[in-house]
């Protein structure tokens, strides 16, 4: 599944091709993805200029004067800017044709992605209750410490709660907790401020690094410029059950936390 770094990589790859371009037309090859595609996408977008392409959590927003198209890549979605005569493949569900003759094409085999509409001046309900962006200044150790008081959930579950902070999926939670030396089973409300400061720094460092490297965590993820990411072989704990800690050499531990596979080192993470 595309995680925050892949979505940010997609945004950065698309930006020079989309920003300032006018949308000529909209082709919907099916009426729905995960949810029905609202009529505004077809009625409002044509003729509009794309003022900006933004990311919020794992959503992408194409801002126009009429409103914003809200996109999510789901489990398997991808966005490419292609020459207008590029043959349509299976699962190419949506085209936004651009004034320069190219198309922004949305392909999504599993259709867990979405294309929705956000009117000007409103925040879509999917975005309303989201926590801060992990790379923004208002996400730090003080914030995590304050939000975690009185919480008995595990720190890993807490860190993956999108109302606390967005975009820290299973992979990045596991790696950040390893880097910060915190046992993922520890009760969120009992972790000290100093350790939350280390954790916030680790989240920023790992996500920032993944973005610089172009994603990825996904074997079949390919960035819009066609380059596969190489983050996977650098993972220290995620997906390494049955192996030994790269730091201390002891056997890694494994448990399901909140039904998510979790691997950690009982020696390096306390
Ligand atoms: Zn270790």
Coordinates of C-alpha atoms and ligand atoms in Angstrom, one line a residue:
X1 CA 0.0 0.0 0.0
X2 CA 1.4 3.4 -0.8
X3 CA 2.5 5.1 2.4
X4 CA 3.0 8.8 3.1
X5 CA 6.5 8.9 1.4
X6 CA 5.2 7.3 -1.8
X7 CA 2.2 9.7 -1.9
X8 CA 4.6 12.7 -1.3
X9 CA 6.9 11.3 -4.0
X10 CA 3.9 11.1 -6.3
X11 CA 2.9 14.7 -5.5
X12 CA 6.4 16.0 -6.2
X13 CA 6.6 14.0 -9.4
X14 CA 3.3 15.3 -10.7
X15 CA 3.6 18.9 -9.6
X16 CA 5.8 20.3 -12.5
X17 CA 3.4 18.6 -15.0
X18 CA 0.1 19.8 -13.4
X19 CA 0.6 23.1 -11.6
X20 CA -0.8 26.0 -13.7
X21 CA -2.2 23.7 -16.3
X22 CA -5.9 23.9 -17.4
X23 CA -8.0 20.8 -17.3
X24 CA -9.6 20.2 -20.7
X25 CA -12.0 17.3 -19.9
X26 CA -12.7 14.4 -17.5
X27 CA -13.2 10.8 -18.6
X28 CA -14.7 8.4 -16.1
X29 CA -14.6 4.8 -17.3
X30 CA -16.6 3.7 -14.3
X31 CA -18.9 5.6 -11.9
X32 CA -17.1 4.6 -8.7
X33 CA -13.9 3.6 -7.1
X34 CA -14.1 2.9 -3.4
X35 CA -17.0 5.3 -3.3
X36 CA -19.1 6.9 -6.1
X37 CA -17.3 9.7 -8.0
X38 CA -19.4 12.8 -7.3
X39 CA -20.9 14.7 -10.2
X40 CA -18.9 17.8 -9.5
X41 CA -15.7 16.1 -10.8
X42 CA -17.3 16.0 -14.3
X43 CA -19.3 19.2 -14.1
X44 CA -16.9 21.5 -12.3
X45 CA -13.3 20.5 -13.3
X46 CA -13.4 21.0 -17.0
X47 CA -12.0 24.4 -17.9
X48 CA -10.4 24.9 -14.5
X49 CA -6.7 25.7 -14.0
X50 CA -4.9 23.6 -11.4
X51 CA -3.6 26.1 -8.9
X52 CA -1.7 23.6 -6.8
X53 CA -1.3 19.9 -6.0
X54 CA -1.2 19.4 -2.3
X55 CA -0.9 16.4 0.0
X56 CA -2.8 16.0 3.3
X57 CA -2.0 12.7 5.1
X58 CA -2.2 10.2 2.2
X59 CA -4.7 12.3 0.2
X60 CA -3.8 14.4 -2.8
X61 CA -5.7 17.6 -3.6
X62 CA -5.9 19.2 -7.0
X63 CA -6.9 22.8 -6.1
X64 CA -8.9 24.8 -8.6
X65 CA -11.0 28.0 -8.3
X66 CA -14.1 25.8 -8.5
X67 CA -13.1 23.4 -5.7
X68 CA -10.6 20.6 -5.2
X69 CA -10.4 17.1 -6.5
X70 CA -9.5 14.8 -3.6
X71 CA -7.7 11.7 -4.5
X72 CA -6.5 8.7 -2.5
X73 CA -4.4 5.9 -4.1
X74 CA -5.9 3.2 -1.8
X75 CA -4.0 -0.1 -1.9
X76 CA -2.9 -0.2 -5.4
X77 CA -3.6 3.1 -7.1
X78 CA -1.1 5.1 -9.3
X79 CA -1.2 8.4 -11.1
X80 CA 0.7 9.1 -14.3
X81 CA 1.0 12.0 -16.7
X82 CA 1.0 10.5 -20.2
X83 CA 0.7 11.5 -23.8
X84 CA -3.0 11.8 -24.7
X85 CA -2.8 8.9 -27.2
X86 CA -1.4 6.4 -24.8
X87 CA -3.6 3.2 -25.1
X88 CA -5.9 2.6 -22.2
X89 CA -5.1 -0.4 -20.1
X90 CA -7.2 -2.5 -17.7
X91 CA -7.9 -0.6 -14.5
X92 CA -7.3 2.9 -16.1
X93 CA -10.4 4.3 -14.5
X94 CA -10.1 8.0 -14.8
X95 CA -8.4 10.5 -17.2
X96 CA -8.1 14.2 -16.7
X97 CA -7.1 15.6 -20.0
X98 CA -4.9 18.6 -19.9
X99 CA -4.7 21.6 -22.3
X100 CA -1.2 20.5 -23.4
X101 CA -2.6 17.3 -24.9
X102 CA -1.5 15.0 -22.1
X103 CA -3.6 13.2 -19.6
X104 CA -3.4 12.6 -15.9
X105 CA -4.4 8.9 -15.7
X106 CA -5.6 7.1 -12.5
X107 CA -5.1 3.4 -12.5
X108 CA -6.3 1.3 -9.5
X109 CA -6.6 -2.5 -9.9
X110 CA -8.1 -3.1 -6.5
X111 CA -10.3 0.1 -6.4
X112 CA -9.7 1.0 -2.8
X113 CA -8.7 4.4 -4.0
X114 CA -11.1 7.3 -4.4
X115 CA -11.8 10.5 -6.3
X116 CA -14.0 12.9 -4.4
X117 CA -14.8 16.6 -4.3
X118 CA -14.1 19.3 -1.8
X119 CA -16.0 22.6 -2.4
X120 CA -14.1 25.9 -2.0
X121 CA -13.8 26.9 1.7
X122 CA -14.8 23.5 3.0
X123 CA -12.8 20.7 4.5
X124 CA -13.9 17.2 3.3
X125 CA -15.2 15.0 6.1
X126 CA -12.3 12.5 5.5
X127 CA -9.8 15.3 6.3
X128 CA -11.6 16.9 9.2
X129 CA -10.4 14.9 12.2
X130 CA -6.8 14.3 11.1
X131 CA -3.9 15.0 13.3
X132 CA -0.9 17.1 12.3
X133 CA 1.5 16.2 9.5
X134 CA 4.6 14.4 11.0
X135 CA 7.0 16.6 9.1
X136 CA 5.4 19.9 10.3
X137 CA 6.7 21.9 13.2
X138 CA 3.6 21.4 15.4
X139 CA 4.4 17.6 15.6
X140 CA 7.1 17.1 18.2
X141 CA 7.8 15.4 21.5
X142 CA 5.8 17.9 23.6
X143 CA 2.8 17.3 21.4
X144 CA 3.0 13.5 21.6
X145 CA 3.6 13.6 25.4
X146 CA 0.6 15.9 26.0
X147 CA -1.7 13.8 23.7
X148 CA -0.6 10.5 25.3
X149 CA -1.4 11.3 28.9
X150 CA -4.0 8.9 30.4
X151 CA -3.9 6.6 27.4
X152 CA -3.5 2.9 28.1
X153 CA -3.1 1.8 24.4
X154 CA 0.3 0.6 23.3
X155 CA 2.6 3.3 22.0
X156 CA 2.6 1.6 18.6
X157 CA -1.2 1.8 18.3
X158 CA -1.1 5.4 19.6
X159 CA 1.5 6.4 17.0
X160 CA -0.5 4.8 14.2
X161 CA -3.8 6.7 15.2
X162 CA -4.5 9.2 12.4
X163 CA -6.2 11.5 14.8
X164 CA -2.8 11.8 16.7
X165 CA -0.5 12.1 13.7
X166 CA -1.1 11.2 10.1
X167 CA 0.9 9.0 7.8
X168 CA 2.8 6.8 10.3
X169 CA 1.8 3.4 8.9
X170 CA 2.9 0.1 10.2
X171 CA 6.4 0.2 8.6
X172 CA 7.3 3.6 9.8
X173 CA 5.9 3.1 13.3
X174 CA 8.0 -0.1 13.7
X175 CA 11.2 1.6 12.4
X176 CA 10.7 4.8 14.4
X177 CA 10.2 2.9 17.6
X178 CA 13.3 0.9 17.0
X179 CA 15.3 4.1 16.3
X180 CA 14.0 5.7 19.5
X181 CA 14.7 2.5 21.5
X182 CA 11.1 2.2 22.7
X183 CA 9.3 -1.2 23.1
X184 CA 6.2 -1.0 20.9
X185 CA 4.0 -2.7 23.6
X186 CA 4.7 0.0 26.1
X187 CA 1.7 1.9 27.4
X188 CA 1.5 5.2 25.6
X189 CA 0.5 7.2 28.7
X190 CA 3.6 6.0 30.7
X191 CA 6.3 7.0 28.2
X192 CA 8.4 10.0 29.3
X193 CA 8.7 13.4 27.5
X194 CA 12.4 12.7 26.7
X195 CA 11.5 9.4 25.0
X196 CA 8.7 11.1 23.0
X197 CA 11.1 13.7 21.9
X198 CA 13.4 10.9 20.6
X199 CA 10.4 9.3 19.0
X200 CA 9.2 12.4 17.2
X201 CA 12.7 13.0 15.9
X202 CA 12.9 9.4 14.7
X203 CA 9.5 9.7 12.8
X204 CA 10.7 12.9 11.1
X205 CA 14.1 11.4 10.2
X206 CA 12.7 8.1 8.8
X207 CA 9.9 9.7 6.8
X208 CA 12.1 12.5 5.6
X209 CA 14.7 10.0 4.5
X210 CA 12.1 7.8 2.7
X211 CA 10.8 10.8 0.8
X212 CA 14.3 11.8 -0.3
X213 CA 14.8 8.2 -1.5
X214 CA 11.5 8.4 -3.4
X215 CA 9.6 5.9 -1.2
X216 CA 9.4 3.0 -0.9
X217 CA 8.3 0.1 1.0
X218 CA 6.2 -1.4 -1.8
X219 CA 7.8 -4.0 -4.1
X220 CA 5.7 -2.9 -7.0
X221 CA 5.8 0.8 -6.3
X222 CA 7.2 2.9 -9.1
X223 CA 7.4 6.7 -8.8
X224 CA 5.9 8.9 -11.5
X225 CA 9.3 9.2 -13.2
X226 CA 9.6 5.4 -13.4
X227 CA 12.3 4.9 -10.8
X228 CA 11.6 2.2 -8.2
X229 CA 12.4 3.0 -4.6
X230 CA 15.0 1.1 -2.6
X231 CA 14.0 1.6 1.0
X232 CA 13.0 -1.9 1.7
X233 CA 16.4 -3.5 2.1
X234 CA 17.3 -0.8 4.6
X235 CA 14.5 -1.7 7.1
X236 CA 15.8 -2.6 10.5
X237 CA 12.9 -4.4 12.1
X238 CA 9.8 -4.2 9.8
X239 CA 9.2 -7.5 8.0
X240 CA 12.3 -9.1 9.7
X241 CA 10.5 -11.6 12.0
X242 CA 12.6 -14.7 12.6
X243 CA 15.9 -12.8 11.9
X244 CA 18.3 -11.1 14.3
X245 CA 18.7 -7.5 15.4
X246 CA 21.1 -5.6 13.1
X247 CA 22.2 -3.6 16.1
X248 CA 22.8 -6.2 18.9
X249 CA 22.6 -9.6 17.1
X250 CA 19.9 -11.0 19.4
X251 CA 16.7 -12.7 18.0
X252 CA 14.0 -10.2 17.1
X253 CA 10.6 -10.6 18.7
X254 CA 7.2 -10.8 17.0
X255 CA 3.6 -10.1 18.1
X256 CA 0.4 -8.9 16.5
X257 CA -0.5 -5.5 18.0
X258 CA -3.9 -4.2 17.0
X259 CA -3.9 -7.0 14.4
X260 CA -0.8 -5.6 12.8
X261 CA 2.4 -7.5 12.6
X262 CA 5.0 -6.0 14.9
X263 CA 8.7 -6.9 15.1
X264 CA 11.1 -5.4 17.7
X265 CA 14.2 -6.1 19.6
X266 CA 13.6 -6.9 23.3
X267 CA 17.2 -5.8 24.1
X268 CA 17.4 -2.5 22.2
X269 CA 13.8 -1.4 22.7
X270 CA 12.7 -0.9 26.3
Ligands
LIG1 ZN1 18.9 -5.3 19.4

